[in-house]
XYZ file of C-alpha atoms in Angstrom:
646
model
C 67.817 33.155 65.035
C 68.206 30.578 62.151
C 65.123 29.402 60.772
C 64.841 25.659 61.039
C 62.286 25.588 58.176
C 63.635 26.766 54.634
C 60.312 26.790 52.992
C 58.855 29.174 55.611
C 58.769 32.902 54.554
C 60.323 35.285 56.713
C 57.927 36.454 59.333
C 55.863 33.348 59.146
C 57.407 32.215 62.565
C 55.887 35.328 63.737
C 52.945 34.954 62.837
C 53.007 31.740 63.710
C 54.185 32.525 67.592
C 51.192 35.360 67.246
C 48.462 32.527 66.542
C 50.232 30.512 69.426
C 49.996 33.506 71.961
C 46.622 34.489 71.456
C 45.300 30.448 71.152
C 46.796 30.295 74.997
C 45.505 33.038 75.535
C 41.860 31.973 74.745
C 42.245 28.948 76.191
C 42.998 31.045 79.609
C 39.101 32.587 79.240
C 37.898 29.909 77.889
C 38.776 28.296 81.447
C 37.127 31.152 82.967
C 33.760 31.059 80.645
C 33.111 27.123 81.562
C 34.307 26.473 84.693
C 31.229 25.221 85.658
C 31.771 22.295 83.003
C 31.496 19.027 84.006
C 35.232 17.786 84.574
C 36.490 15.260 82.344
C 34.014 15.693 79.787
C 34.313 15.621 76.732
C 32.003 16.039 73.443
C 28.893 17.063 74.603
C 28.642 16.664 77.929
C 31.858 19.226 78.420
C 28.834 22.150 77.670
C 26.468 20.966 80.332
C 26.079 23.391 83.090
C 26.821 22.287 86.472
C 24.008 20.848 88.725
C 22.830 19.103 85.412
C 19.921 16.416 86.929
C 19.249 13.038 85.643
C 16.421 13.627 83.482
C 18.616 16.231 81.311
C 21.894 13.940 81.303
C 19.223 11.461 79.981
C 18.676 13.951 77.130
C 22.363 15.062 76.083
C 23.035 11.275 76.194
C 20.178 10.790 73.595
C 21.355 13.856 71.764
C 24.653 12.069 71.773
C 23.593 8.892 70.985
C 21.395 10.007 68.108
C 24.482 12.331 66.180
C 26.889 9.326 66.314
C 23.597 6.682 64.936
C 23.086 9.760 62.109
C 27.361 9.707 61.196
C 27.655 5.746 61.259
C 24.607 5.107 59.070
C 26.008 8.326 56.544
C 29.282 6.106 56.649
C 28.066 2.653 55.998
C 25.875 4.878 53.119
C 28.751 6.512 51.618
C 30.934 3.136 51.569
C 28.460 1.488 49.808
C 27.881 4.453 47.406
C 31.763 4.395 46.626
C 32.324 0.832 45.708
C 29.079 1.369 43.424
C 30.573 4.219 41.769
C 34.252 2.153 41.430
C 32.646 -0.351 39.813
C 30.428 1.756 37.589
C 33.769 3.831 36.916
C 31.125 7.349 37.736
C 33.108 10.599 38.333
C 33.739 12.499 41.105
C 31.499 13.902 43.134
C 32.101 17.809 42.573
C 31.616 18.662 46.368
C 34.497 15.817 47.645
C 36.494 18.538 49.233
C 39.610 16.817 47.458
C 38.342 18.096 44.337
C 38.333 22.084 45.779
C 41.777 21.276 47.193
C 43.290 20.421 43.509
C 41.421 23.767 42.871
C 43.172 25.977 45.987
C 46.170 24.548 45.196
C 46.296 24.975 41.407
C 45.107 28.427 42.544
C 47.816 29.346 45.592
C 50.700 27.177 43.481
C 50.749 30.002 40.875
C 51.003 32.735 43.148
C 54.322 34.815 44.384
C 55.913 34.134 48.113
C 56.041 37.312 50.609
C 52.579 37.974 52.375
C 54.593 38.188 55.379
C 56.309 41.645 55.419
C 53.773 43.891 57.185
C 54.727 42.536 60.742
C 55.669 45.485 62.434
C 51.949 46.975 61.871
C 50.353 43.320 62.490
C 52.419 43.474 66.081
C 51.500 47.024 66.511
C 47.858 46.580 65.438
C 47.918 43.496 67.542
C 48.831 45.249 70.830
C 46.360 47.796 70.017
C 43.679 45.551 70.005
C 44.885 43.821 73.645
C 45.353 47.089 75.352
C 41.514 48.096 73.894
C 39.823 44.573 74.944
C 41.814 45.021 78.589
C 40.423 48.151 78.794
C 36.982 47.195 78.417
C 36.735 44.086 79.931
C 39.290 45.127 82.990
C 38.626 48.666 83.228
C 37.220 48.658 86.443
C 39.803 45.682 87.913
C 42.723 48.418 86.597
C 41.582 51.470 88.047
C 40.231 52.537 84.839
C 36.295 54.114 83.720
C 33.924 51.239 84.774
C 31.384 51.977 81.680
C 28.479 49.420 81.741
C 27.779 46.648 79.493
C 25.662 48.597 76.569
C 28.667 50.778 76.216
C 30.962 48.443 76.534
C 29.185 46.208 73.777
C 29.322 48.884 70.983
C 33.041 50.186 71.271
C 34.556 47.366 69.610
C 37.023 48.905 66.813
C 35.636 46.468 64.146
C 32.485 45.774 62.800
C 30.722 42.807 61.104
C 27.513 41.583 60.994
C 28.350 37.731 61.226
C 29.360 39.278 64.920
C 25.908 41.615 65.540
C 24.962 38.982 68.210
C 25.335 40.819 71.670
C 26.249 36.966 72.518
C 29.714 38.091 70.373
C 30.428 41.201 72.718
C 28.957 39.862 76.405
C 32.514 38.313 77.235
C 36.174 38.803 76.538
C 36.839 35.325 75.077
C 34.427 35.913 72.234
C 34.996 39.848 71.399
C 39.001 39.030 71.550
C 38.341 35.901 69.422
C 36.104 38.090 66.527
C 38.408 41.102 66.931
C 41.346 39.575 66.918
C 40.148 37.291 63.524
C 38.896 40.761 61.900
C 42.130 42.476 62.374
C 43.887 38.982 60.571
C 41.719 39.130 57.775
C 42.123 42.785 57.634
C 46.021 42.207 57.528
C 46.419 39.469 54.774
C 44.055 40.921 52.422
C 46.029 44.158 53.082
C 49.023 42.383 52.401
C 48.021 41.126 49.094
C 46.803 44.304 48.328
C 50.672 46.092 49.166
C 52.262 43.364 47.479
C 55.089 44.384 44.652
C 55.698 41.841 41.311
C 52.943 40.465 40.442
C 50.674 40.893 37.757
C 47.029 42.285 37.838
C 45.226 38.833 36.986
C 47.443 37.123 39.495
C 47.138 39.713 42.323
C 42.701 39.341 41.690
C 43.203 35.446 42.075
C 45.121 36.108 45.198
C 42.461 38.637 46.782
C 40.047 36.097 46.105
C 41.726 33.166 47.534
C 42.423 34.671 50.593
C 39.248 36.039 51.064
C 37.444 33.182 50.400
C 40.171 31.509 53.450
C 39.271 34.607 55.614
C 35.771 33.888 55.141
C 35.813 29.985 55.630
C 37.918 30.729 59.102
C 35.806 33.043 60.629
C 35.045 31.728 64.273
C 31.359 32.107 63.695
C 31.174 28.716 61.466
C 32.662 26.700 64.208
C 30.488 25.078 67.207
C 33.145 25.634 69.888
C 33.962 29.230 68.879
C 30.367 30.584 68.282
C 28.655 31.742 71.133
C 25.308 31.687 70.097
C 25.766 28.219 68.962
C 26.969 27.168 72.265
C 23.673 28.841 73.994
C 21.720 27.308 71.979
C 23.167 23.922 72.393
C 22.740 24.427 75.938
C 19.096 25.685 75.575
C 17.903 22.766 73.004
C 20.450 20.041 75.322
C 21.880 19.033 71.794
C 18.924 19.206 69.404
C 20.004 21.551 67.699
C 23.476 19.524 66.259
C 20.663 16.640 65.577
C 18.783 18.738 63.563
C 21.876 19.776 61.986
C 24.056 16.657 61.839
C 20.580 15.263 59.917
C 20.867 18.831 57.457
C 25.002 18.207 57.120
C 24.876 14.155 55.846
C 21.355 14.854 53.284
C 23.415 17.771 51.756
C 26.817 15.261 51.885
C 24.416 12.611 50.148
C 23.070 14.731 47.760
C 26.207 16.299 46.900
C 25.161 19.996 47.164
C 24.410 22.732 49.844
C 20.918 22.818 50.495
C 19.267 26.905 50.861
C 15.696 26.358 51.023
C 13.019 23.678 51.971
C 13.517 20.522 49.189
C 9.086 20.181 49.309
C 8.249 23.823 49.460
C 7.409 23.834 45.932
C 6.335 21.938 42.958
C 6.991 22.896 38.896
C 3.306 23.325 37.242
C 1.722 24.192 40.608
C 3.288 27.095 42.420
C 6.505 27.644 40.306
C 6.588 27.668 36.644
C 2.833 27.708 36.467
C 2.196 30.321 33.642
C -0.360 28.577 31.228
C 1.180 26.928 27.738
C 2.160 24.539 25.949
C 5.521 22.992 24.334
C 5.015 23.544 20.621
C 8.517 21.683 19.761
C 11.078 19.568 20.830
C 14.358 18.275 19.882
C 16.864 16.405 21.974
C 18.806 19.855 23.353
C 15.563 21.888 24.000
C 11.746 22.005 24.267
C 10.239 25.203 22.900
C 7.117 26.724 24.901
C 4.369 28.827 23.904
C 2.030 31.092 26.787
C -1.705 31.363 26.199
C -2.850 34.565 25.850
C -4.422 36.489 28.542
C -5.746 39.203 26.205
C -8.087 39.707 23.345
C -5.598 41.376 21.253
C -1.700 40.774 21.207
C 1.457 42.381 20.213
C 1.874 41.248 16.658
C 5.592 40.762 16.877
C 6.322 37.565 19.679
C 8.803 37.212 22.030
C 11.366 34.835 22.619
C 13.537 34.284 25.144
C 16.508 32.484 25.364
C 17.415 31.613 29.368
C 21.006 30.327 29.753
C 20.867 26.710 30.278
C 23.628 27.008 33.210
C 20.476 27.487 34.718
C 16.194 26.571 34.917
C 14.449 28.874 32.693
C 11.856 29.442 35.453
C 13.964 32.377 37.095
C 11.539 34.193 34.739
C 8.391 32.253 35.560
C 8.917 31.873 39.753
C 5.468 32.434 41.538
C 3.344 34.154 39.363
C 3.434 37.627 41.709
C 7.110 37.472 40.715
C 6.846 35.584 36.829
C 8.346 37.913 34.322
C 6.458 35.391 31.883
C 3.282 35.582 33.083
C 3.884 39.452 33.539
C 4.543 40.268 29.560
C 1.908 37.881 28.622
C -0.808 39.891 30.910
C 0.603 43.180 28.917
C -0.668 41.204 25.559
C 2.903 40.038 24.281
C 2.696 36.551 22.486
C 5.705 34.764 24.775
C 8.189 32.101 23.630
C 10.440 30.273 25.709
C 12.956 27.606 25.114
C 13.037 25.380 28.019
C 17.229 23.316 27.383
C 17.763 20.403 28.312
C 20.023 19.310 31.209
C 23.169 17.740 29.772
C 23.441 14.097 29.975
C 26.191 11.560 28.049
C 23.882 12.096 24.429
C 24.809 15.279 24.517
C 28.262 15.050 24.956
C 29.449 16.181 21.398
C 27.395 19.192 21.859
C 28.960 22.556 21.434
C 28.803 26.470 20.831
C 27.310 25.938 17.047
C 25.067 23.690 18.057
C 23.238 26.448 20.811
C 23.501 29.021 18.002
C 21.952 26.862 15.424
C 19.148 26.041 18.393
C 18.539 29.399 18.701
C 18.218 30.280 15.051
C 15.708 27.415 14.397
C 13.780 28.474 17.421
C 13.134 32.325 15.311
C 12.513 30.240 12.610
C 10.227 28.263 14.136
C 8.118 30.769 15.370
C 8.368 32.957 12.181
C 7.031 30.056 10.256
C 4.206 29.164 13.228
C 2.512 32.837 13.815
C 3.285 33.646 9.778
C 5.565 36.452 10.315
C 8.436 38.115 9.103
C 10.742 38.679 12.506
C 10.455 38.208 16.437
C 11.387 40.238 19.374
C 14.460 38.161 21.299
C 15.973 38.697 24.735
C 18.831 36.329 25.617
C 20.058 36.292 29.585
C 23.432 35.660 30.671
C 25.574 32.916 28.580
C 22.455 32.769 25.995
C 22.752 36.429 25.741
C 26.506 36.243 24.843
C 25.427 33.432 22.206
C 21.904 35.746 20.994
C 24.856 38.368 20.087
C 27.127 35.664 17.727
C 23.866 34.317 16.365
C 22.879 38.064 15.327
C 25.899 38.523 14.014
C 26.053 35.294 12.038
C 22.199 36.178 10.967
C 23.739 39.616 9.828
C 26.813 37.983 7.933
C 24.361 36.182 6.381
C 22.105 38.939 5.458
C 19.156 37.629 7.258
C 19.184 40.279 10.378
C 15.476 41.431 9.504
C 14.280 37.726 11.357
C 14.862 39.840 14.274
C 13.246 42.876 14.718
C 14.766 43.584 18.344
C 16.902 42.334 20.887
C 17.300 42.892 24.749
C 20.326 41.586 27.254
C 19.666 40.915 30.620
C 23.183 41.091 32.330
C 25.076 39.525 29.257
C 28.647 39.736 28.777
C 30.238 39.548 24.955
C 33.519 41.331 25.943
C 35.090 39.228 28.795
C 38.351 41.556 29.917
C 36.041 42.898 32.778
C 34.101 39.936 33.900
C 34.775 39.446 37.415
C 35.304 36.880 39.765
C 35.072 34.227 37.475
C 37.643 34.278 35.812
C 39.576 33.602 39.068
C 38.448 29.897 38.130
C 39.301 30.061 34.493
C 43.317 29.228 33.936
C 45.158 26.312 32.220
C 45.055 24.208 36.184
C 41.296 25.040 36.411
C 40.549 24.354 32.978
C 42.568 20.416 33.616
C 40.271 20.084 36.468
C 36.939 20.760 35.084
C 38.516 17.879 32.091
C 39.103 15.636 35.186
C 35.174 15.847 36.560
C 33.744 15.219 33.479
C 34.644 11.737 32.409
C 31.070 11.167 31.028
C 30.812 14.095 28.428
C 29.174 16.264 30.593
C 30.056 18.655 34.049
C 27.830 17.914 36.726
C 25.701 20.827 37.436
C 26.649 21.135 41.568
C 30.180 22.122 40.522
C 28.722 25.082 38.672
C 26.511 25.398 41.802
C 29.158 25.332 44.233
C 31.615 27.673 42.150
C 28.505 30.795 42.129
C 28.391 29.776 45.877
C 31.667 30.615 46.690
C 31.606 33.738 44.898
C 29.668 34.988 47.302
C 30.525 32.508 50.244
C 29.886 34.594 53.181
C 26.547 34.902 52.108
C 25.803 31.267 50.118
C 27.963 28.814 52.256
C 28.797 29.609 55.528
C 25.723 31.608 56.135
C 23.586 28.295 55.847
C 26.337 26.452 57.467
C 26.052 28.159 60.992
C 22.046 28.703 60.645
C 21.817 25.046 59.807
C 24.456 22.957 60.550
C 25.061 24.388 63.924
C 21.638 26.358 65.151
C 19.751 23.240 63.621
C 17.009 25.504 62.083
C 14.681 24.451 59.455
C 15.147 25.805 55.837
C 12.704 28.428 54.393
C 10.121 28.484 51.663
C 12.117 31.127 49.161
C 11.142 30.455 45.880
C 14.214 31.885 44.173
C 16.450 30.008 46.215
C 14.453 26.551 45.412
C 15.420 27.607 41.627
C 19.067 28.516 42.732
C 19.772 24.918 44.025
C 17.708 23.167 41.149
C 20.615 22.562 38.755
C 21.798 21.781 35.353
C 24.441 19.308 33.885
C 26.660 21.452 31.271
C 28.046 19.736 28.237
C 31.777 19.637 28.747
C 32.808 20.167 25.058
C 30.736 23.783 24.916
C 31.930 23.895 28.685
C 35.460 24.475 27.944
C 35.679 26.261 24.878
C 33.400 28.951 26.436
C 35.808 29.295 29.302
C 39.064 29.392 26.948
C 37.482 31.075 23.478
C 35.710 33.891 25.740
C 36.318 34.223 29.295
C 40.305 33.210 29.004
C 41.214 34.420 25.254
C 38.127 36.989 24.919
C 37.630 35.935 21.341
C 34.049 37.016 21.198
C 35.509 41.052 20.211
C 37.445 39.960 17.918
C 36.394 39.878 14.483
C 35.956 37.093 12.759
C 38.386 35.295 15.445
C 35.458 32.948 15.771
C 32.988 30.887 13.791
C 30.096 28.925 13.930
C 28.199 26.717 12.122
C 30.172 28.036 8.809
C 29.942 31.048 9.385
C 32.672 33.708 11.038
C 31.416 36.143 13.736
C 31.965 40.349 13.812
C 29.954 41.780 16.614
C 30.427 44.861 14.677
C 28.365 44.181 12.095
C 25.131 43.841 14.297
C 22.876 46.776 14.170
C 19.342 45.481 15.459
C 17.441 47.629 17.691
C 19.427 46.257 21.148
C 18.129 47.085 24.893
C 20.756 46.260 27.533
C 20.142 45.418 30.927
C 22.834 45.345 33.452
C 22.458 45.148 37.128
C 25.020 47.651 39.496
C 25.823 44.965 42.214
C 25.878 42.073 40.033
C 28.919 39.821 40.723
C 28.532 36.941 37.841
C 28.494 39.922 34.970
C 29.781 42.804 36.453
C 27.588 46.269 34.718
C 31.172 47.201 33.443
C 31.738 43.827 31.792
C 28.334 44.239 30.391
C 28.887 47.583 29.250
C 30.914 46.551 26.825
C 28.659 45.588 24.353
C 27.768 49.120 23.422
C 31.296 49.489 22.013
C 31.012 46.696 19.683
C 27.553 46.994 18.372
C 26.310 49.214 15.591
C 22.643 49.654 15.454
C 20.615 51.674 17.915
C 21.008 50.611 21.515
C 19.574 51.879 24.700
C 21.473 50.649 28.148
C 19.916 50.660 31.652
C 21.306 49.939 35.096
C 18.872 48.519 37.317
C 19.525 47.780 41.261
C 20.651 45.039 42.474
C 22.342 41.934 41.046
C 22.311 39.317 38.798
C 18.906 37.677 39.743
C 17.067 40.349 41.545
C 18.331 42.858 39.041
C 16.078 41.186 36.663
C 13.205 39.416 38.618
C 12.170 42.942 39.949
C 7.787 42.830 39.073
C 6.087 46.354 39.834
C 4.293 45.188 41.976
C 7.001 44.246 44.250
C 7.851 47.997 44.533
C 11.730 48.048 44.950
C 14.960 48.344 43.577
C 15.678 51.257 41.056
C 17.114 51.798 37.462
C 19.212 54.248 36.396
C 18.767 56.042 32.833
C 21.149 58.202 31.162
C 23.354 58.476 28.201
C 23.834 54.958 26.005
C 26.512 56.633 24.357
C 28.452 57.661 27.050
C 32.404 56.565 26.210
C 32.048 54.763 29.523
C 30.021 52.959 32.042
C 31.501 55.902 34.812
C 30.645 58.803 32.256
C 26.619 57.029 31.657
C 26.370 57.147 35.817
C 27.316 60.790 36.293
C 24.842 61.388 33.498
C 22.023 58.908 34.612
C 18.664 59.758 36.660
C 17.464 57.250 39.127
C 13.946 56.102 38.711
C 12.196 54.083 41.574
C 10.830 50.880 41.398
C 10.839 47.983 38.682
C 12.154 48.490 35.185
C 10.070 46.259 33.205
C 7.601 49.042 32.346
C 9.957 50.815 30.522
C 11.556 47.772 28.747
C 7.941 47.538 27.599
C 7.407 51.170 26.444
C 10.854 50.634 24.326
C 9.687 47.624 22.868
C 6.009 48.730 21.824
C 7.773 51.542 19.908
C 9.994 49.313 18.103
C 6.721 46.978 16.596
C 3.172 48.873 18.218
C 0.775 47.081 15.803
C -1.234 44.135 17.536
C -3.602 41.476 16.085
C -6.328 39.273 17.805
C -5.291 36.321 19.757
C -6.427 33.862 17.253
C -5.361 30.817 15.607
C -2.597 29.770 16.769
C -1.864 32.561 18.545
C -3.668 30.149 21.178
C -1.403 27.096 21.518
C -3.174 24.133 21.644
C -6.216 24.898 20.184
C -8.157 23.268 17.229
C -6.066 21.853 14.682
C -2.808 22.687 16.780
C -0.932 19.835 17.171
C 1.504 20.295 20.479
C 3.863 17.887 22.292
C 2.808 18.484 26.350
C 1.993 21.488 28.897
C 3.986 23.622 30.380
C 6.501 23.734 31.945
C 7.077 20.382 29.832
C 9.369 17.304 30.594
C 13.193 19.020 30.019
C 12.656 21.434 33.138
C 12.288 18.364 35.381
C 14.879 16.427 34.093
C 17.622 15.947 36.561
């Protein structure tokens, strides 16, 4: 048989004819599952149960009434938001779905034709599955072993927790309809994985983009297709899709998936609440001092450098989980620059300018406390800059300003960096150009981009539970921080994705420069601790591995539990998680696992135990070793003004 479209693959028609089969299919049970609907309904009243009285219809026609009063006043809102914005000539806002579309597309345009060649074993697996679900829904109908439900409800050939709901399992429509999209997603990610002529880099960006498709179809994020949406629809008579429509059009206004309750939490009362003071300020970041809780002090501070993708109060959440307010309690004078969320005066800003930040900030301190080096520990994409300015201090021959310096998951060598980099090519790169008009990227792109690396978990998990269930949002303080974001200058933006996660400049010598001065990563030997976390999906513990093969000096690695956040935010007290130690010289991240020892709980202690033994000495907690205090001339308290800048 000719096939009428020429663009099609071969075996699209198939698959096509497939979908077509099993959607009559469905619609068959679904006939079955609601035939006590009322006829002719439609929108909400189709799910009322027969025999509905008067007082109920009276409250699905409220229900009603109120979701379309919620949709026109978010239209009439969002109308009169857009001609503001066309007359301000504002940019985009990052979650438009148009804007993710240019991104798929850039994404899918780039990618070989043929994920359509396994169709024998799709047809195969397909009848499989038919027989299977006929044999335990029909058994009994058939001649076959009756079984009971609890049997029945656990012999399903997949498994998935989106689908642990017995709700999924308790009739044939809805285990067929999860099955059956299971074995689908199952097939094309197979198929990607089977496919011939294609490049490594290409073949990762096509994993990802079809898993991230699988994940957005799943029948579980729709109202019609989940049945414990539907039940509770029926149970609430529509409340719930109030509650939800009300969740969907603040997060559409606001421009960003919300995770956790918006007035749960307050900076300088229950998060960020460590005791200090900003001792200096310039317009790209605030520096912060801790008071003392001890008499006597580590005599070499601390500073910390926090990526400014993010709120530097990951490390100073509640104070039960503050890494701040935990060194400061083991007598460690802390330092913390707070940056500043990137607005159209800092639109020139770039890589030498974060470098030269962080330089004056060791400076700064060295000159404040009257001594001769600091203790530094950069995270993430302040990590990755903490190991140029090193080496640029070391070029320089100034490497004794810094007696030691930890990574907590940091990436300088970017060959192995993960799921990223499925964002980072020459279409993405013209897109990011495209939403920053103003200078600067608006942080809920960045926001939405981390979501959808993990979007089973960060999207469509809150879509279903509150969207479509209608249930409040939680009081999770690290989720609060998650959603509180930061605008990105563009200039820095892009040459960090091209020089280093595209190009992977960073390990090359002298490939790079900044402020005058040309970077070698192998001429850093400062005492270095490196922290990577095993499940972490923003800098994989192989990407951050790396590090050990460029540095010189004396380095100790650990892998702790967990991921990128949790890895680190991990207090004692909290009593989970593990770290593994083992050999830091291992020629690989596989060969330091087979040699490493697990060790339960948090791994701050023994960060701690390395870092007294680089600089033991303390001193009293004196002078201005007490910010604020007589004769101490500081700018505000902590958490200061840059934090809360939106």
């Amino acid at each position: 048989m000719a096939n009428d479209n020429p663009t099609k693959e071969p075996g699209e028609d198939a698959v096509a004819a497939f979908l077509d089969m099993q959607g009559e299919a469905m619609r068959e049970l679904f006939a079955g599952a609601f035939a006590g609907a009322s006829p002719g309904g439609t929108g909400l009243a189709a799910m009322m149960p027969q025999g509905t009285d008067a007082g109920e219809l009276a409250e699905w026609a409220k229900a009603s009434g109120e979701l379309q009063r919620l949709w026109l006043d978010f239209a009439a809102h969002q109308a009169r938001e857009a001609s503001e914005k066309a007359t301000a000539g504002a940019s985009a806002n990052p979650m438009d779905p148009a804007q993710w579309m240019v991104l798929a597309q850039s994404m899918l345009s780039q990618m070989p034709k043929g994920l359509f060649e396994a169709q024998g074993k799709l047809a195969e697996e397909s009848l499989q599955l038919w027989q299977g679900m006929a044999a335990r829904f029909m058994g009994p109908a058939l001649g076959g072993a009756a079984g009971n439900d609890a049997e029945r409800a656990v012999d399903l050939p997949r498994k998935d927790r989106r689908f642990a709901d017995p709700a999924w399992r308790e009739h044939p429509a809805f285990a067929l309809m999860h099955q059956t999209y299971l074995m689908l997603a199952d097939y094309f990610r197979g198929s990607v994985r089977a496919m011939d002529g294609i490049d490594r880099e290409k073949r990762r960006q096509l994993e990802f983009a079809v898993n991230a498709l699988a994940e957005a179809m799943s029948p579980g994020n729709f109202l019609l297709t989940n049945p414990v949406v539907l039940k509770r629809t029926l149970e609430t008579r529509g409340q719930n899709l109030v509650r939800g429509m009300q969740h969907l059009i603040n997060d559409l206004k606001r421009g960003q998936l919300t995770h956790t309750d918006p007035d749960a939490f307050t900076l300088g009362e229950n998060l960020a609440a460590t005791p200090g003071k900003v001792v200096h300020e310039t317009p790209l970041y605030q520096l912060i001092q801790y008071s003392p809780s001890t008499e006597e002090v580590y005599e070499v501070p601390l500073v910390v450098f926090p990526p400014w993708i993010n709120r530097f109060y990951i490390l100073d959440l509640t104070p039960k989980k503050s890494f701040i307010k935990w060194a400061v309690d083991q007598g460690i004078t802390m330092f913390v620059v707070s940056w500043k969320s990137a607005d159209e005066s800092l639109a020139d800003v770039v890589w030498d300018d974060y470098i030269r930040a962080q330089i004056e900030a060791i400076d700064l301190i060295r000159e404040r406390l009257k001594v001769p080096h600091v203790h530094t520990i950069g995270y993430c994409v302040a990590g990755t800059t903490l190991a140029a300015t090193l080496a640029i201090l070391a070029r320089r021959g100034e490497a004794d300003k810094v007696k030691s310096a930890t990574f907590f998951t940091a990436q300088v060598d970017f060959e192995k960096s993960g799921d990223l980099k499925h964002f980072i090519d020459d279409g993405q790169l013209e897109m990011i150009g495209q939403l920053s008009p103003q200078g600067y990227l608006d942080g809920r792109y960045l926001a939405a981009t981390f979501n959808a690396l993990r979007g089973k978990d960060l999207i469509w998990n809150y879509v279903v539970n509150n969207y479509l269930l209608g249930e409040d949002y939680p009081a999770f303080d690290l989720l609060h921080w998650n959603g509180d974001v930061t605008n990105l200058p563009a200039k820095w933006h892009n040459d960090y994705l091209r020089d280093l996660y595209r190009d992977n400049k960073l390990v090359v010598p002298d490939a790079l420069s900044a402020d005058g001065t040309p970077i070698d990563l192998t001429r850093v030997e400062t005492p270095t601790f490196v922290q990577a976390g095993r499940e972490d999906h923003i800098a994989p513990a192989e990407s951050v591995w790396r590090i050990t093969e460029h540095f010189k000096g004396p380095l100790e690695f650990l892998l702790a539990g967990s991921g990128h956040i949790a890895g680190v935010v991990n207090p004692p007290a909290a009593n989970k998680y593990q770290y593994w130690l083992g050999d830091s010289s291992a020629p690989s991240l596989e060969a330091f696992i087979e040699s490493a020892e697990e060790h339960p709980g948090s791994w701050w202690p023994h960060w701690l135990a390395w870092l007294e033994r680089q600089a033991p000495d303390k001193v009293k907690a004196t002078g201005k070793r007490k910010p604020g205090g007589r004769g101490d001339k500081v700018i505000e308290d902590a958490p200061g003004r840059y934090v809360k800048t939106r």
